[in-house]
Amino acid sequence: MEFVRNTWYAAGWSEEISRTMLPRTFLNEPVLLYRKEDGTPVAIADLCPHRFVPLSLGKLVGDTVECLYHGLAFDCTGKCVDNPHGNGLIPKAARVRSYPLTEQYGLVWIWMGDPVLADPALVPDFVWLNTPEKYRAVHGTINLKANYLLVMDNLTDLSHAGFVHVTTLEPRELAKASYEVIEEEGRVWTKQFVPSMPVPPLMNIVKGFTGVLDHWLEMRCDPPGCMITYYGFTTPGRPREEGWGTYNPNIITPETDNTTHYFWGSARDFDLDDEEITQKFEVGAAYAFEHEDRPIIEAQQKILQGRELMDLKPVLLQNDQGSGRARRIITRKIKEERAAAEAIHDLAEQAVAAE
Ligand code: FES
Ligand SMILES: [Fe+2]
């Protein structure tokens, strides 16, 4: 399967990457994550070029990784810096790939494409995750046995909440609300506003509200993997600034063709110091993703057996517009990257032929 490569993918929450080596697969490539002694995160291929043993089985010595099998040692740029055998000469091919990283918003991001293009400013804004003076945030990681596009479809489709999350998040009335889908410079917005809607379960659970509230639900999607859902309420007719807002990053990274890393977060702008509400958000969000979304998405994956959903000509509903646009952006980016790679390949061939 082809993936967009020239983009920042979430590799892990900051606290997941430590002085203990963490093996993780991204886009079908085994990667080893760890921190240098000064705290800088490092990502190198988790594959010794000698006998293709995962380097993560070895040990971290200072900032270098020593392979368990025969002791070749690699630094954080992927260069072999020690060969304990014979005269100690280091073969030219004894190096592994290293990947650019940037640490922002409490996440470590990895660039799986051309390192020259890895501009840290390209990470979408997730300020809600690390601004504790304005927002209280919780987060978690799950792994889904499904292709990332199925996960993206789920997250960009706001309407499923009124069916799948009917006891935790939204009432069924949500499905009737009109949609606005906006595409701007490779970003897709899906927006809903529902005046005077019965209080959603979440706000009943955390605030004890009953009756009706005005409700907004908006999804910002930067394909392929960076999404955030804005979910909030006001008393009917009152401006948004007077209400209760939540900001829910949904960041996905393809692990393999058939599995996905899912980094979820949930931040709120009210009752910042109420620990009980924080707990409810943490438990509620984890429950919704683990027990409500996961079974559906993984069942889809099983039925599809690797076939591409769109090739099967699925029935389309109004709520599929957001994911449809995001899928088209992904397809376009993959084609652009393929065309650029082919152009470079052709130039290289011409240069060789000219020699
Ligand atoms: S497999 Fe790593 S040094 Fe031999
Ligand atoms: Fe969901």
XYZ file of C-alpha atoms and ligand atoms in Angstrom:
360
model
C 0.000 0.000 0.000
C 1.204 3.502 -0.814
C 1.051 6.172 1.890
C 1.594 9.912 1.954
C 5.176 10.175 3.176
C 5.990 13.877 3.178
C 3.955 14.771 6.235
C 4.318 14.708 10.009
C 2.813 11.629 11.616
C 2.394 11.268 15.363
C 4.928 8.720 16.631
C 3.960 8.792 20.298
C 3.065 10.939 23.255
C 6.115 12.638 24.751
C 6.054 10.432 27.858
C 5.969 7.243 25.758
C 9.431 8.009 24.375
C 12.084 7.631 27.024
C 15.460 6.042 27.756
C 13.753 2.667 27.305
C 13.848 1.719 23.634
C 10.398 1.707 22.027
C 9.898 -0.323 18.842
C 6.988 0.916 16.749
C 6.002 0.357 13.130
C 4.935 3.248 10.895
C 3.863 2.864 7.247
C 5.040 -0.780 7.373
C 8.560 0.268 8.473
C 9.984 -0.868 11.831
C 11.261 2.149 13.743
C 13.124 2.373 17.039
C 12.354 5.378 19.248
C 14.337 6.514 22.269
C 15.727 9.636 23.909
C 19.350 10.715 24.019
C 20.876 11.412 27.421
C 20.051 15.111 26.931
C 16.361 14.239 26.341
C 16.276 14.746 22.551
C 14.052 12.132 20.882
C 15.614 9.862 18.251
C 14.128 7.608 15.570
C 16.207 5.126 13.585
C 15.265 2.025 11.594
C 14.684 -0.895 13.920
C 16.621 -3.265 11.717
C 20.288 -4.148 11.961
C 21.784 -4.180 8.440
C 23.924 -7.237 9.290
C 21.372 -10.005 9.886
C 18.192 -7.916 10.093
C 17.611 -8.382 13.787
C 15.547 -5.616 15.431
C 17.953 -3.202 17.087
C 15.369 -2.747 19.840
C 16.395 -6.189 21.152
C 19.827 -4.754 21.897
C 20.845 -2.174 24.442
C 21.181 1.551 24.723
C 24.710 2.582 25.658
C 24.834 6.335 26.140
C 23.268 7.669 22.945
C 24.149 4.644 20.784
C 22.315 1.360 20.247
C 24.247 -1.903 20.384
C 22.818 -4.826 18.398
C 22.111 -7.891 20.526
C 23.304 -10.388 17.922
C 26.923 -9.399 17.092
C 27.417 -6.039 18.788
C 27.492 -3.523 15.937
C 26.708 -0.127 17.472
C 24.759 2.678 15.773
C 24.542 6.334 16.740
C 21.410 8.467 16.652
C 22.044 9.404 13.002
C 21.988 5.706 12.092
C 25.739 5.555 11.446
C 27.628 2.455 12.622
C 30.204 3.699 15.115
C 31.601 0.432 16.450
C 32.375 -2.964 14.939
C 33.733 -5.199 17.694
C 34.919 -7.860 15.193
C 38.424 -8.395 13.729
C 40.226 -5.194 12.828
C 37.144 -3.136 13.676
C 36.773 -1.656 10.195
C 33.254 -0.424 9.630
C 31.683 -1.565 6.330
C 30.348 1.315 4.245
C 26.852 -0.209 4.132
C 26.684 -0.547 7.899
C 24.210 2.198 8.574
C 20.494 2.470 9.160
C 18.008 5.121 8.205
C 17.273 7.872 10.696
C 14.039 9.849 10.653
C 13.455 13.556 11.389
C 11.426 14.184 14.541
C 9.854 17.226 16.116
C 8.264 17.445 19.548
C 5.170 19.654 19.748
C 1.927 19.734 21.748
C 3.055 16.855 23.973
C 3.608 14.547 21.002
C 6.686 13.398 19.141
C 6.108 13.621 15.360
C 7.978 11.614 12.740
C 8.678 12.422 9.079
C 8.721 9.238 6.972
C 9.436 11.000 3.663
C 12.222 13.147 2.207
C 14.122 14.589 5.214
C 14.874 17.797 3.306
C 11.168 18.661 3.367
C 10.695 18.057 7.105
C 9.695 21.539 8.259
C 8.506 21.515 11.913
C 6.182 24.445 11.131
C 4.014 22.041 9.118
C 2.612 20.296 12.228
C -1.048 21.377 12.520
C -2.029 23.362 15.577
C -3.029 21.273 18.619
C -2.570 24.026 21.187
C -5.419 22.657 23.337
C -3.224 19.742 24.378
C -0.526 21.726 26.118
C -2.004 24.991 27.363
C -2.987 24.018 30.911
C -3.803 27.582 31.951
C -6.718 27.589 29.457
C -7.591 23.939 28.860
C -7.576 20.713 30.869
C -6.499 17.852 28.603
C -6.397 14.077 28.860
C -5.032 11.703 26.244
C -4.402 8.076 25.355
C -3.176 5.680 22.676
C -4.918 2.721 21.145
C -4.056 0.434 18.281
C -6.797 -0.534 15.845
C -6.768 -3.622 13.635
C -7.975 -1.655 10.634
C -6.589 0.331 7.738
C -6.132 4.008 8.593
C -8.618 5.167 5.940
C -11.425 3.344 7.740
C -10.382 5.093 10.949
C -10.289 8.431 9.148
C -13.756 7.803 7.657
C -15.070 7.223 11.173
C -13.485 10.335 12.630
C -14.486 12.690 9.819
C -18.084 11.442 9.901
C -19.722 13.362 12.749
C -23.096 11.703 12.296
C -22.051 8.293 13.595
C -21.952 9.738 17.124
C -25.767 9.836 17.195
C -25.859 6.061 16.682
C -22.596 4.557 17.916
C -22.139 6.894 20.897
C -25.789 7.339 21.768
C -25.225 6.562 25.455
C -21.945 8.459 25.816
C -21.866 11.433 23.448
C -24.796 12.378 21.259
C -28.537 11.838 20.876
C -29.936 10.500 17.602
C -31.380 13.943 16.696
C -27.874 14.930 15.590
C -28.273 12.991 12.331
C -30.974 15.419 11.159
C -28.743 18.480 11.504
C -27.507 20.102 8.304
C -23.884 19.873 7.272
C -21.415 22.350 6.001
C -18.269 20.971 4.395
C -15.478 23.386 3.513
C -12.175 22.575 1.855
C -9.382 25.110 2.093
C -5.752 24.561 1.109
C -5.712 20.833 1.748
C -7.735 21.081 4.976
C -11.317 19.857 5.303
C -13.842 21.280 7.757
C -17.119 19.548 8.506
C -19.477 21.664 10.596
C -22.809 21.174 12.279
C -24.818 23.498 14.491
C -27.959 22.241 16.171
C -30.075 24.791 18.037
C -32.026 23.667 21.092
C -31.015 20.017 20.960
C -31.754 17.649 23.872
C -28.747 17.666 26.210
C -26.184 15.141 24.923
C -25.285 12.303 27.318
C -21.754 13.651 27.858
C -22.996 16.969 29.251
C -25.533 15.182 31.389
C -22.800 12.919 32.770
C -20.189 15.610 33.458
C -22.337 18.639 34.286
C -25.708 17.163 35.191
C -27.450 19.302 32.526
C -30.959 18.418 31.388
C -33.370 20.013 28.916
C -31.980 21.551 25.729
C -28.772 23.294 24.647
C -27.465 24.808 21.439
C -24.801 22.445 20.169
C -21.918 22.809 17.742
C -19.893 19.935 16.394
C -17.028 20.621 14.002
C -14.238 18.512 12.595
C -10.976 19.894 11.229
C -9.097 17.360 9.143
C -5.580 17.745 7.772
C -5.198 14.554 5.769
C -3.815 12.020 6.108
C -3.724 11.828 9.885
C -4.409 15.011 11.838
C -7.950 15.657 12.992
C -9.636 17.493 15.812
C -13.308 17.620 16.791
C -14.693 20.756 18.434
C -17.717 19.803 20.495
C -19.535 22.420 22.553
C -22.711 23.860 23.960
C -24.416 27.054 25.071
C -27.744 27.794 26.643
C -30.101 28.321 23.697
C -29.531 31.578 21.866
C -26.398 32.569 23.787
C -23.038 33.240 22.063
C -20.477 30.481 21.821
C -17.972 32.247 24.113
C -20.430 31.891 26.981
C -20.706 28.140 26.548
C -18.760 24.982 27.375
C -16.263 23.850 24.752
C -14.286 20.666 24.226
C -11.445 20.137 21.747
C -10.679 16.549 20.836
C -7.575 15.754 18.791
C -7.870 12.511 16.832
C -4.464 11.832 15.363
C -3.858 8.653 13.393
C -0.744 7.087 11.923
C -0.805 4.047 9.653
C 1.090 1.214 11.331
C 0.715 -1.350 8.544
C -1.717 -1.766 5.653
C -4.188 -3.245 8.122
C -3.462 -1.567 11.467
C -3.449 1.992 12.794
C -2.004 3.878 15.743
C -4.642 6.165 17.183
C -3.575 8.990 19.507
C -6.659 10.562 21.033
C -6.948 13.607 23.238
C -9.742 15.514 24.889
C -9.428 19.057 26.260
C -12.085 21.276 27.816
C -12.285 24.979 28.612
C -14.465 24.769 31.735
C -14.106 23.582 35.354
C -10.339 23.262 34.845
C -9.606 22.249 38.415
C -12.414 19.747 38.841
C -10.559 16.419 39.020
C -13.758 14.403 38.991
C -14.746 15.885 35.625
C -11.232 15.238 34.299
C -11.596 11.587 35.314
C -14.987 11.367 33.627
C -13.539 12.744 30.393
C -10.638 10.300 30.510
C -12.739 7.239 31.229
C -15.575 8.312 28.905
C -13.356 9.037 25.894
C -11.377 5.805 26.301
C -14.632 3.862 26.631
C -16.138 5.435 23.505
C -13.095 4.669 21.349
C -12.362 1.203 22.777
C -15.861 -0.175 23.139
C -17.992 1.769 20.686
C -15.811 2.690 17.663
C -13.308 -0.180 17.715
C -15.743 -3.093 17.199
C -17.324 -1.407 14.169
C -14.118 -0.344 12.453
C -12.420 -3.711 13.029
C -15.517 -5.560 11.764
C -15.373 -3.445 8.576
C -11.725 -4.368 8.123
C -12.525 -8.086 8.444
C -15.286 -7.909 5.861
C -13.194 -5.887 3.415
C -10.200 -8.262 3.682
C -7.827 -5.695 2.284
C -10.123 -4.543 -0.540
C -10.350 -0.786 -1.017
C -13.715 0.464 0.235
C -14.265 2.917 -2.619
C -13.619 0.203 -5.225
C -16.719 -1.578 -3.899
C -18.912 1.408 -4.842
C -20.371 2.070 -1.382
C -23.705 3.833 -0.938
C -22.991 7.471 -0.100
C -24.897 9.606 2.421
C -24.643 13.333 3.170
C -22.414 12.571 6.159
C -19.758 11.012 3.878
C -18.811 14.332 2.303
C -16.016 15.101 4.768
C -14.310 11.746 4.463
C -14.811 11.770 0.685
C -12.931 15.029 0.392
C -10.190 13.894 2.767
C -9.743 10.675 0.781
C -9.422 12.662 -2.455
C -6.748 14.876 -0.888
C -4.803 11.789 0.215
C -5.039 10.250 -3.262
C -3.832 13.507 -4.814
C -0.878 13.789 -2.404
C 0.185 10.197 -3.076
C 0.056 10.829 -6.846
C 2.094 14.034 -6.471
C 4.733 12.261 -4.395
C 4.891 9.385 -6.888
C 5.286 11.811 -9.824
C 8.071 13.683 -8.005
C 9.900 10.418 -7.210
C 9.617 9.269 -10.840
C 10.952 12.608 -12.094
C 13.993 12.322 -9.797
C 14.527 8.712 -10.894
C 14.418 9.756 -14.587
C 16.915 12.558 -13.981
C 19.274 10.157 -12.196
C 19.050 7.699 -15.100
C 19.774 10.445 -17.610
C 22.789 11.541 -15.578
C 24.167 7.962 -15.503
C 23.560 7.547 -19.246
C 25.409 10.809 -19.930
C 28.545 9.683 -18.040
S 22.595 -8.848 13.407
Fe 23.207 -6.992 14.283
S 25.334 -7.157 14.507
Fe 24.733 -9.013 13.576
Fe -16.720 7.546 17.281
